[in-house]
C-alpha positions as a Python dict, from the first residue, in 0.01 Angstrom:
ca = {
    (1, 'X'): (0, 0, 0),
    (2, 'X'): (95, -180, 341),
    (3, 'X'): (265, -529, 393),
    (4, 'X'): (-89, -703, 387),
    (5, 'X'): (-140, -585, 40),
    (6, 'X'): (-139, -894, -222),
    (7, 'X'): (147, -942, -464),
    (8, 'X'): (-83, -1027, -742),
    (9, 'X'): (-426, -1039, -895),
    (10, 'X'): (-645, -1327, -736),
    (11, 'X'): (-1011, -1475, -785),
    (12, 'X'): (-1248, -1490, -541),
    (13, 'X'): (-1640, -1578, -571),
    (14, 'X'): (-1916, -1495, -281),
    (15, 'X'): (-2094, -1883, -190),
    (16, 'X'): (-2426, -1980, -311),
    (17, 'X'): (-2778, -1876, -156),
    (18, 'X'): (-2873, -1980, 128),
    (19, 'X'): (-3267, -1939, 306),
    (20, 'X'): (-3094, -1655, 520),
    (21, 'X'): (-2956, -1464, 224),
    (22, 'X'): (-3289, -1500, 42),
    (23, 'X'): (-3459, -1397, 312),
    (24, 'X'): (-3220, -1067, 366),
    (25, 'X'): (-3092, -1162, 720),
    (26, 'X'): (-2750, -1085, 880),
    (27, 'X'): (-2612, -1438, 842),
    (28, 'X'): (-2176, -1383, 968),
    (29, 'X'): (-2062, -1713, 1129),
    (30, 'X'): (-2427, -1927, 1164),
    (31, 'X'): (-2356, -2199, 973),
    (32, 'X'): (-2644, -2236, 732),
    (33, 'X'): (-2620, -2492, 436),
    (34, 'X'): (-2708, -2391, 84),
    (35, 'X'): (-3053, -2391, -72),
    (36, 'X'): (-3139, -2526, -395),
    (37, 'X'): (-3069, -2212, -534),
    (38, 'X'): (-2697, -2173, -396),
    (39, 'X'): (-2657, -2518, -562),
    (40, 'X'): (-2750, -2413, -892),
    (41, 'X'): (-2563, -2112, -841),
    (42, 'X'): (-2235, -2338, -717),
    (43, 'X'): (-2239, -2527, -1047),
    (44, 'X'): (-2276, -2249, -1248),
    (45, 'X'): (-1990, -2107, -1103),
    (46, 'X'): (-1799, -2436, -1186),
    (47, 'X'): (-1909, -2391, -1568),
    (48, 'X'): (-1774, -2009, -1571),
    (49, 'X'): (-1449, -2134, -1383),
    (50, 'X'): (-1390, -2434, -1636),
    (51, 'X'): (-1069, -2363, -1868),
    (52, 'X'): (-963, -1987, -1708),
    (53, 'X'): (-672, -2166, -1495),
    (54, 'X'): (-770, -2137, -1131),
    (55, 'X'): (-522, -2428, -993),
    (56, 'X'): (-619, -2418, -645),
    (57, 'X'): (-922, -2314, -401),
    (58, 'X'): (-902, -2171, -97),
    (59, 'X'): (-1274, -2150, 133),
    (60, 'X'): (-1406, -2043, 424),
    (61, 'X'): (-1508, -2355, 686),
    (62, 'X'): (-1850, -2206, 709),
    (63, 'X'): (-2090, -2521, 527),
    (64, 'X'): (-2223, -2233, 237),
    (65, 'X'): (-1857, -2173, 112),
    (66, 'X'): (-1724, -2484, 182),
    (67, 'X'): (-1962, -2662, -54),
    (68, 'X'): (-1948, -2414, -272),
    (69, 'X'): (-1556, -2484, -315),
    (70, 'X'): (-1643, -2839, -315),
    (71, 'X'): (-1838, -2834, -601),
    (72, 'X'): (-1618, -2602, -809),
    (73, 'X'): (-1302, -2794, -725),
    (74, 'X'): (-1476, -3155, -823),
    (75, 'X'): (-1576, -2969, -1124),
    (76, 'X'): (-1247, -2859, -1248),
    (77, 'X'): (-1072, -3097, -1072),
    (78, 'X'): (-805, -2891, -835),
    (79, 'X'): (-749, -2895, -489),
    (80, 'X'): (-923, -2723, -205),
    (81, 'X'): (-832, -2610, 128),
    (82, 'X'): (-991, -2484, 400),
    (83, 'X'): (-899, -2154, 593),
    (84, 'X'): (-1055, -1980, 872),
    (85, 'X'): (-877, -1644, 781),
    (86, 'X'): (-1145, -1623, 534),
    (87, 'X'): (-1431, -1678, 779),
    (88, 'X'): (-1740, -1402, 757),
    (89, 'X'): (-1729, -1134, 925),
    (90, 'X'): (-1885, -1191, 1332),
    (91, 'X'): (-2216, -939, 1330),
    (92, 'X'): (-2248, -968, 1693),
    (93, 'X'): (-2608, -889, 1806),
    (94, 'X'): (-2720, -788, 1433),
    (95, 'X'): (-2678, -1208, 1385),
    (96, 'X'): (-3017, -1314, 1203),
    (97, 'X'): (-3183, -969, 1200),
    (98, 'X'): (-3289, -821, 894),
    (99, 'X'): (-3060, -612, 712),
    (100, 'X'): (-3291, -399, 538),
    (101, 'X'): (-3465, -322, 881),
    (102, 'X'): (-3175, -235, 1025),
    (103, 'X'): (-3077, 25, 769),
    (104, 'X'): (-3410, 158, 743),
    (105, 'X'): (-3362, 235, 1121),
    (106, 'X'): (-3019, 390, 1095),
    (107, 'X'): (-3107, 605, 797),
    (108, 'X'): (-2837, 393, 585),
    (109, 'X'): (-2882, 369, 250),
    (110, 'X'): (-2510, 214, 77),
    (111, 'X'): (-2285, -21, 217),
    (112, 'X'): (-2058, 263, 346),
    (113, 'X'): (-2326, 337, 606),
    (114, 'X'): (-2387, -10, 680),
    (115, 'X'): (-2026, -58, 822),
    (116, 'X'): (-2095, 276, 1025),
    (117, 'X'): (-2382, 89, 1253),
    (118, 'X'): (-2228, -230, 1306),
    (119, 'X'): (-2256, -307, 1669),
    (120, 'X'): (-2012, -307, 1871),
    (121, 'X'): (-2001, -713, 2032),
    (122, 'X'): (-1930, -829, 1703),
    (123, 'X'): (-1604, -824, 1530),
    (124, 'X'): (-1391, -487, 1413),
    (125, 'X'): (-1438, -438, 1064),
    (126, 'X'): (-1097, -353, 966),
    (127, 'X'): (-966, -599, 1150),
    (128, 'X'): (-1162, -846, 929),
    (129, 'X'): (-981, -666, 646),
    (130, 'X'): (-662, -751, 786),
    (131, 'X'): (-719, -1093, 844),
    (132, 'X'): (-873, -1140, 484),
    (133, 'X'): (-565, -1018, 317),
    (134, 'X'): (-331, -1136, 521),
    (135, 'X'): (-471, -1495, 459),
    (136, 'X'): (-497, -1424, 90),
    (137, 'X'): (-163, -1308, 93),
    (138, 'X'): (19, -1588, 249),
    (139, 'X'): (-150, -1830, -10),
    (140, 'X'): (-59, -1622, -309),
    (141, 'X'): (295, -1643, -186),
    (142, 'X'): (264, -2006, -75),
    (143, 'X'): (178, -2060, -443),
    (144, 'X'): (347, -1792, -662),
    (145, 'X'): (304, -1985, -980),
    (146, 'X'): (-88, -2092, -875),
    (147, 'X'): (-405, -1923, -1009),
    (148, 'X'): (-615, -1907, -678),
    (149, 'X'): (-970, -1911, -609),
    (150, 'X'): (-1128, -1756, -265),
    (151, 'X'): (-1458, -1870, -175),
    (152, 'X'): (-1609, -1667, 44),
    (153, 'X'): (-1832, -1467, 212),
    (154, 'X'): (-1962, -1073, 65),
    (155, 'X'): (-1851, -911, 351),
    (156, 'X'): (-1491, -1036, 340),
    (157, 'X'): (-1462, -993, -33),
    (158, 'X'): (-1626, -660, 15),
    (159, 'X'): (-1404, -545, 305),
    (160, 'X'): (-1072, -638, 51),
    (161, 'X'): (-1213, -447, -209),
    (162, 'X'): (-1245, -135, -61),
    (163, 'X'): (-936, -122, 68),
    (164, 'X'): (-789, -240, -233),
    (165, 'X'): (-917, -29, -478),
    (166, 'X'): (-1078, 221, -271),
    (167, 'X'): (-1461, 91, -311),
    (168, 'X'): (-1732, -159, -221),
    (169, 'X'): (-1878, -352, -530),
    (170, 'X'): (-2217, -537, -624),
    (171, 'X'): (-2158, -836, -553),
    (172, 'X'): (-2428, -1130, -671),
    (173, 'X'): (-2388, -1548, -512),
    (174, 'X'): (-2190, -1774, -727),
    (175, 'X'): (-2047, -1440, -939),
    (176, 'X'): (-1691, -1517, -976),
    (177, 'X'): (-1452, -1174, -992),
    (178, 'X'): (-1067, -1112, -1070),
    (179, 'X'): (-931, -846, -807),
    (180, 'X'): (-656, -728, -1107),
    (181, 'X'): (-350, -571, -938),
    (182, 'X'): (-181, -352, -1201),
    (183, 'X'): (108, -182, -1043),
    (184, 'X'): (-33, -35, -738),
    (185, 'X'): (-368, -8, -852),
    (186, 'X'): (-658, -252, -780),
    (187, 'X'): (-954, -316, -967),
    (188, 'X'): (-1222, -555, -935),
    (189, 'X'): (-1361, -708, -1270),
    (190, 'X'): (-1643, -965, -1307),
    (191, 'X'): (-1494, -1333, -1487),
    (192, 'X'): (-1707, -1313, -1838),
    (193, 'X'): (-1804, -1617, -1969),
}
């Protein structure tokens, strides 16, 4: 484990649909708003959050997370801050194109070989790694006695996952998870209801 590593377990929760998502685009920093579906998704995600003692929120500025947060902090009433250090990932040229194209053209068929064709003017994955924990890190310490929510984005939550437990996960819109650090070992756990 290296210094960007989190102290302790942590939720985090991938933002409601959006026309992009639905439609299976590359979506990174354009700032689409929800669709009626990421709404429903939103407050559903409020309902599963209600009573497990998340104290504080922590989103992305991109519009899809941010309202997302919004509508789970009003919900259970806690506060919500807005970080850039958990910002999607920049796909460069790849930016509205559709994924499943894309993959189909590369012969990729996981999310492994996904991060092996990203193109080159958009940001360094592992650098988006880096900035993902180290943000979620500094607000963990910040708050040491806080349960803390992350809203965010699948690529972030994806890029922490991997290297914290050593794989990628399926990861669904308003689907709140635990990352559960226990000792040095990571694991990443759907909330149940």
């Amino acid at each position: 484990m290296n210094a960007l590593t989190p102290a302790r377990s942590f939720y985090s929760l991938r933002h409601g649909a959006t026309d992009w998502n639905r439609a299976g685009r590359f979506q990174g920093r354009t700032d689409n708003p929800l669709n009626e579906d990421g709404l429903r998704q939103a407050h559903e995600a409020a309902d599963m959050l209600r009573g497990i003692g998340i104290s504080r929120i922590v989103a992305s500025p991109l519009v899809r997370a941010a309202k997302t947060a919004e509508i789970i902090a009003d919900a259970i009433s806690v506060p919500l801050t807005i970080d850039d250090g958990i910002i999607e990932f920049d796909f460069g040229s790849f930016e509205g194109l559709p994924v499943r194209d894309l993959m189909i053209k590369h012969g990729v068929k996981s999310a492994t070989g996904l991060v092996s064709i990203l193109p080159a003017d958009g940001e360094n994955w592992d650098a988006m790694t880096e900035r993902s924990l180290r943000c979620v890190s500094a607000w963990l310490d910040c708050y040491p006695d806080d349960d803390l929510l992350f809203v965010c984005h699948d690529a972030v939550m994806q890029g922490m996952a991997k290297t914290l437990s050593g794989s990628y996960f399926k990861n669904s819109h308003g689907t709140p998870f635990r990352y559960v650090r226990d000792a040095a070992d990571w694991r990443i756990e759907q909330v149940a209801i």
